[in-house]
Amino acid sequence: MARRYDSRTTIFSPEGRLYQIEYAMEAISHAGTVLGVLAKDGIVLAAEKKVTGKLLDLSGAKEGGYGGSGEKIFLLNSNVITGVAGITADANSLVNYSREAAQRHLYMYNEDIPVEMLAQRLCDLKQGYTQYGGLRPFGVSLLYAGHDVHFNFQLYHSDPSGNYSGWKATSIGANSGTAQSLLKQEYKEDITLEDAISLVLRVMSKTMDSTTLGSEKLEFATLTLDAEKRPKAKIYRPTEIDSLLRKHDLAKKEEDTEMKS
Amino acid sequence: METAFALTGKGYVLLAADTTAVHSIIKVKTDVDKIKELSPCLLMAYSGEPGDTVQFAEYIERNIRLYHIRNNFPLRPPSAASWIRRSLADSLRSRKPYSVNLLLGGYDTSTYMPHLYWMDYFGTLAEVPFAAHGYGSYFTLSLLDKYHDPEATVEEGIATLKRCIDEVSKRLVVSPARFKVKIVDKDGVREIEL
């Protein structure tokens, strides 16, 4: 029965469902986990990289971009970072769109775009693909971690249907249910950034398939305020991730490491 | 002649504008409100070509209101100033530009700072501690330079403002009969009777 309504994104099934949207969400539940935790003095974002091969050339990740490998965590504007789960190509397109939206706001109003407004811009686009004909929706969920003067630090989640919601701590992607119940148990109000970082790493190490964490499997970022109270995004470099993991005693043991130089 | 001036103080901005509507050599009205309340903490005094002024001010007023309704928070004074400047600059480069001069006074409820902006119809924007437009500016700017104090209380600010109004009444050939004065601070905007 579902078949008849599968190929049309804009047609309701007799049960009142939009199958393509549900399939898009299904695609996301197989993607690498992304975790976000809101602290009182910052936000933490971590993401699991699913596909890694020994032959994949990651040398660009060490120098280029804003510090990350540019696979899961991106800088959208000087006050917003995002973690994506789903189809990478779709995510790249959305990241590009939101960067443009943020710059347009800066051009019009000479201020950083408020975080919720940026989420709305993207959700308006995503919603369009659930209504207008013949096209496939974006197979991407995003976590936005941002700061603005109106509501300080904020964490939002948006899905392929164009729904968005604000969170204190949440996760998307594979095992997001497990991660979320762990976060629910361990999250405390007025958590500090330091505690949030260790919480994120702990939850991440429990939900990921591999037993030990390493920079080749993990992306990590924080958003804080600098001395002048301006938002400061930090997307960790692979070496920084490894030293952070060592600090929290979650890193690989030395003897496991292959191809030591 | 049309005159508007404004000054900042400790946690507030005072705006004053004359209330005369002139047609040719005739005073048509003496109770015109030339200071619009754009949002809960934002005031705009406008002067210039009659008709243009009201049309442009209403356009700005409604767009700022729309932003407030859409986002549940108003545009902050610095952002509002940037957007209004852009509107004027775009208008200047159109077939029929608006010739409107503005003073924008606002209180930023997120940083707890008063802001005053001076803007002319060329799209010049400057944040200033005190400002004036029109013929009255030739008399009042020197007074404001001498008496303005960024830490002044509301009473002191009003006293400085009165000096300006008195000077304009005394020296300007065709001086306006009355001024309307409004204040914006953390509690919002309200009119002040002198």
mmCIF file with all atom_site columns, N, CA, C and O in Angstrom, chain A residues 224-243:
data_model
loop_
_atom_site.group_PDB
_atom_site.id
_atom_site.type_symbol
_atom_site.label_atom_id
_atom_site.label_alt_id
_atom_site.label_comp_id
_atom_site.label_asym_id
_atom_site.label_entity_id
_atom_site.label_seq_id
_atom_site.pdbx_PDB_ins_code
_atom_site.Cartn_x
_atom_site.Cartn_y
_atom_site.Cartn_z
_atom_site.occupancy
_atom_site.B_iso_or_equiv
_atom_site.pdbx_formal_charge
_atom_site.auth_seq_id
_atom_site.auth_comp_id
_atom_site.auth_asym_id
_atom_site.auth_atom_id
_atom_site.pdbx_PDB_model_num
ATOM 1  N N  . THR A 1 224 ? 32.004 29.350 23.127 1.00 0.00 ? 224 THR A N  1
ATOM 2  C CA . THR A 1 224 ? 32.076 30.080 24.399 1.00 0.00 ? 224 THR A CA 1
ATOM 3  C C  . THR A 1 224 ? 32.094 31.578 24.115 1.00 0.00 ? 224 THR A C  1
ATOM 4  O O  . THR A 1 224 ? 31.949 31.985 22.967 1.00 0.00 ? 224 THR A O  1
ATOM 5  N N  . LEU A 1 225 ? 32.271 32.374 25.171 1.00 0.00 ? 225 LEU A N  1
ATOM 6  C CA . LEU A 1 225 ? 32.432 33.813 24.977 1.00 0.00 ? 225 LEU A CA 1
ATOM 7  C C  . LEU A 1 225 ? 33.879 34.182 25.261 1.00 0.00 ? 225 LEU A C  1
ATOM 8  O O  . LEU A 1 225 ? 34.497 33.640 26.173 1.00 0.00 ? 225 LEU A O  1
ATOM 9  N N  . ASP A 1 226 ? 34.417 35.121 24.463 1.00 0.00 ? 226 ASP A N  1
ATOM 10 C CA . ASP A 1 226 ? 35.786 35.564 24.728 1.00 0.00 ? 226 ASP A CA 1
ATOM 11 C C  . ASP A 1 226 ? 35.767 36.708 25.745 1.00 0.00 ? 226 ASP A C  1
ATOM 12 O O  . ASP A 1 226 ? 34.720 37.032 26.317 1.00 0.00 ? 226 ASP A O  1
ATOM 13 N N  . ALA A 1 227 ? 36.925 37.304 25.979 1.00 0.00 ? 227 ALA A N  1
ATOM 14 C CA . ALA A 1 227 ? 37.039 38.344 27.011 1.00 0.00 ? 227 ALA A CA 1
ATOM 15 C C  . ALA A 1 227 ? 36.133 39.540 26.732 1.00 0.00 ? 227 ALA A C  1
ATOM 16 O O  . ALA A 1 227 ? 35.661 40.197 27.655 1.00 0.00 ? 227 ALA A O  1
ATOM 17 N N  . GLU A 1 228 ? 35.877 39.810 25.443 1.00 0.00 ? 228 GLU A N  1
ATOM 18 C CA . GLU A 1 228 ? 35.000 40.948 25.090 1.00 0.00 ? 228 GLU A CA 1
ATOM 19 C C  . GLU A 1 228 ? 33.540 40.524 24.976 1.00 0.00 ? 228 GLU A C  1
ATOM 20 O O  . GLU A 1 228 ? 32.731 41.253 24.401 1.00 0.00 ? 228 GLU A O  1
ATOM 21 N N  . LYS A 1 229 ? 33.210 39.347 25.493 1.00 0.00 ? 229 LYS A N  1
ATOM 22 C CA . LYS A 1 229 ? 31.834 38.828 25.494 1.00 0.00 ? 229 LYS A CA 1
ATOM 23 C C  . LYS A 1 229 ? 31.313 38.527 24.091 1.00 0.00 ? 229 LYS A C  1
ATOM 24 O O  . LYS A 1 229 ? 30.105 38.534 23.869 1.00 0.00 ? 229 LYS A O  1
ATOM 25 N N  . ARG A 1 230 ? 32.224 38.325 23.165 1.00 0.00 ? 230 ARG A N  1
ATOM 26 C CA . ARG A 1 230 ? 31.796 37.940 21.827 1.00 0.00 ? 230 ARG A CA 1
ATOM 27 C C  . ARG A 1 230 ? 31.877 36.429 21.703 1.00 0.00 ? 230 ARG A C  1
ATOM 28 O O  . ARG A 1 230 ? 32.763 35.805 22.281 1.00 0.00 ? 230 ARG A O  1
ATOM 29 N N  . PRO A 1 231 ? 30.940 35.819 20.947 1.00 0.00 ? 231 PRO A N  1
ATOM 30 C CA . PRO A 1 231 ? 30.977 34.370 20.824 1.00 0.00 ? 231 PRO A CA 1
ATOM 31 C C  . PRO A 1 231 ? 32.245 33.899 20.122 1.00 0.00 ? 231 PRO A C  1
ATOM 32 O O  . PRO A 1 231 ? 32.710 34.549 19.178 1.00 0.00 ? 231 PRO A O  1
ATOM 33 N N  . LYS A 1 232 ? 32.772 32.785 20.624 1.00 0.00 ? 232 LYS A N  1
ATOM 34 C CA . LYS A 1 232 ? 34.017 32.256 20.063 1.00 0.00 ? 232 LYS A CA 1
ATOM 35 C C  . LYS A 1 232 ? 33.829 30.759 19.827 1.00 0.00 ? 232 LYS A C  1
ATOM 36 O O  . LYS A 1 232 ? 33.653 30.008 20.777 1.00 0.00 ? 232 LYS A O  1
ATOM 37 N N  . ALA A 1 233 ? 33.828 30.369 18.578 1.00 0.00 ? 233 ALA A N  1
ATOM 38 C CA . ALA A 1 233 ? 33.662 28.953 18.241 1.00 0.00 ? 233 ALA A CA 1
ATOM 39 C C  . ALA A 1 233 ? 35.032 28.305 18.156 1.00 0.00 ? 233 ALA A C  1
ATOM 40 O O  . ALA A 1 233 ? 35.971 28.899 17.633 1.00 0.00 ? 233 ALA A O  1
ATOM 41 N N  . LYS A 1 234 ? 35.118 27.105 18.705 1.00 0.00 ? 234 LYS A N  1
ATOM 42 C CA . LYS A 1 234 ? 36.376 26.362 18.579 1.00 0.00 ? 234 LYS A CA 1
ATOM 43 C C  . LYS A 1 234 ? 36.063 24.959 18.092 1.00 0.00 ? 234 LYS A C  1
ATOM 44 O O  . LYS A 1 234 ? 35.411 24.185 18.798 1.00 0.00 ? 234 LYS A O  1
ATOM 45 N N  . ILE A 1 235 ? 36.462 24.674 16.869 1.00 0.00 ? 235 ILE A N  1
ATOM 46 C CA . ILE A 1 235 ? 36.329 23.319 16.340 1.00 0.00 ? 235 ILE A CA 1
ATOM 47 C C  . ILE A 1 235 ? 37.696 22.663 16.495 1.00 0.00 ? 235 ILE A C  1
ATOM 48 O O  . ILE A 1 235 ? 38.683 23.165 15.970 1.00 0.00 ? 235 ILE A O  1
ATOM 49 N N  . TYR A 1 236 ? 37.702 21.584 17.257 1.00 0.00 ? 236 TYR A N  1
ATOM 50 C CA . TYR A 1 236 ? 38.986 20.973 17.638 1.00 0.00 ? 236 TYR A CA 1
ATOM 51 C C  . TYR A 1 236 ? 39.688 20.336 16.440 1.00 0.00 ? 236 TYR A C  1
ATOM 52 O O  . TYR A 1 236 ? 39.060 19.696 15.599 1.00 0.00 ? 236 TYR A O  1
ATOM 53 N N  . ARG A 1 237 ? 41.009 20.486 16.411 1.00 0.00 ? 237 ARG A N  1
ATOM 54 C CA . ARG A 1 237 ? 41.830 19.785 15.421 1.00 0.00 ? 237 ARG A CA 1
ATOM 55 C C  . ARG A 1 237 ? 42.062 18.358 15.916 1.00 0.00 ? 237 ARG A C  1
ATOM 56 O O  . ARG A 1 237 ? 41.958 18.108 17.122 1.00 0.00 ? 237 ARG A O  1
ATOM 57 N N  . PRO A 1 238 ? 42.390 17.437 14.983 1.00 0.00 ? 238 PRO A N  1
ATOM 58 C CA . PRO A 1 238 ? 42.584 16.037 15.402 1.00 0.00 ? 238 PRO A CA 1
ATOM 59 C C  . PRO A 1 238 ? 43.535 15.875 16.583 1.00 0.00 ? 238 PRO A C  1
ATOM 60 O O  . PRO A 1 238 ? 43.247 15.114 17.517 1.00 0.00 ? 238 PRO A O  1
ATOM 61 N N  . THR A 1 239 ? 44.632 16.630 16.565 1.00 0.00 ? 239 THR A N  1
ATOM 62 C CA . THR A 1 239 ? 45.598 16.505 17.673 1.00 0.00 ? 239 THR A CA 1
ATOM 63 C C  . THR A 1 239 ? 44.989 16.995 18.986 1.00 0.00 ? 239 THR A C  1
ATOM 64 O O  . THR A 1 239 ? 45.247 16.430 20.052 1.00 0.00 ? 239 THR A O  1
ATOM 65 N N  . GLU A 1 240 ? 44.174 18.037 18.878 1.00 0.00 ? 240 GLU A N  1
ATOM 66 C CA . GLU A 1 240 ? 43.541 18.583 20.079 1.00 0.00 ? 240 GLU A CA 1
ATOM 67 C C  . GLU A 1 240 ? 42.516 17.603 20.650 1.00 0.00 ? 240 GLU A C  1
ATOM 68 O O  . GLU A 1 240 ? 42.367 17.487 21.864 1.00 0.00 ? 240 GLU A O  1
ATOM 69 N N  . ILE A 1 241 ? 41.803 16.914 19.748 1.00 0.00 ? 241 ILE A N  1
ATOM 70 C CA . ILE A 1 241 ? 40.823 15.913 20.193 1.00 0.00 ? 241 ILE A CA 1
ATOM 71 C C  . ILE A 1 241 ? 41.536 14.795 20.946 1.00 0.00 ? 241 ILE A C  1
ATOM 72 O O  . ILE A 1 241 ? 41.111 14.389 22.024 1.00 0.00 ? 241 ILE A O  1
ATOM 73 N N  . ASP A 1 242 ? 42.667 14.339 20.382 1.00 0.00 ? 242 ASP A N  1
ATOM 74 C CA . ASP A 1 242 ? 43.405 13.255 21.029 1.00 0.00 ? 242 ASP A CA 1
ATOM 75 C C  . ASP A 1 242 ? 43.902 13.660 22.408 1.00 0.00 ? 242 ASP A C  1
ATOM 76 O O  . ASP A 1 242 ? 43.816 12.874 23.352 1.00 0.00 ? 242 ASP A O  1
ATOM 77 N N  . SER A 1 243 ? 44.391 14.897 22.519 1.00 0.00 ? 243 SER A N  1
ATOM 78 C CA . SER A 1 243 ? 44.885 15.295 23.842 1.00 0.00 ? 243 SER A CA 1
ATOM 79 C C  . SER A 1 243 ? 43.730 15.500 24.823 1.00 0.00 ? 243 SER A C  1
ATOM 80 O O  . SER A 1 243 ? 43.878 15.252 26.019 1.00 0.00 ? 243 SER A O  1
#
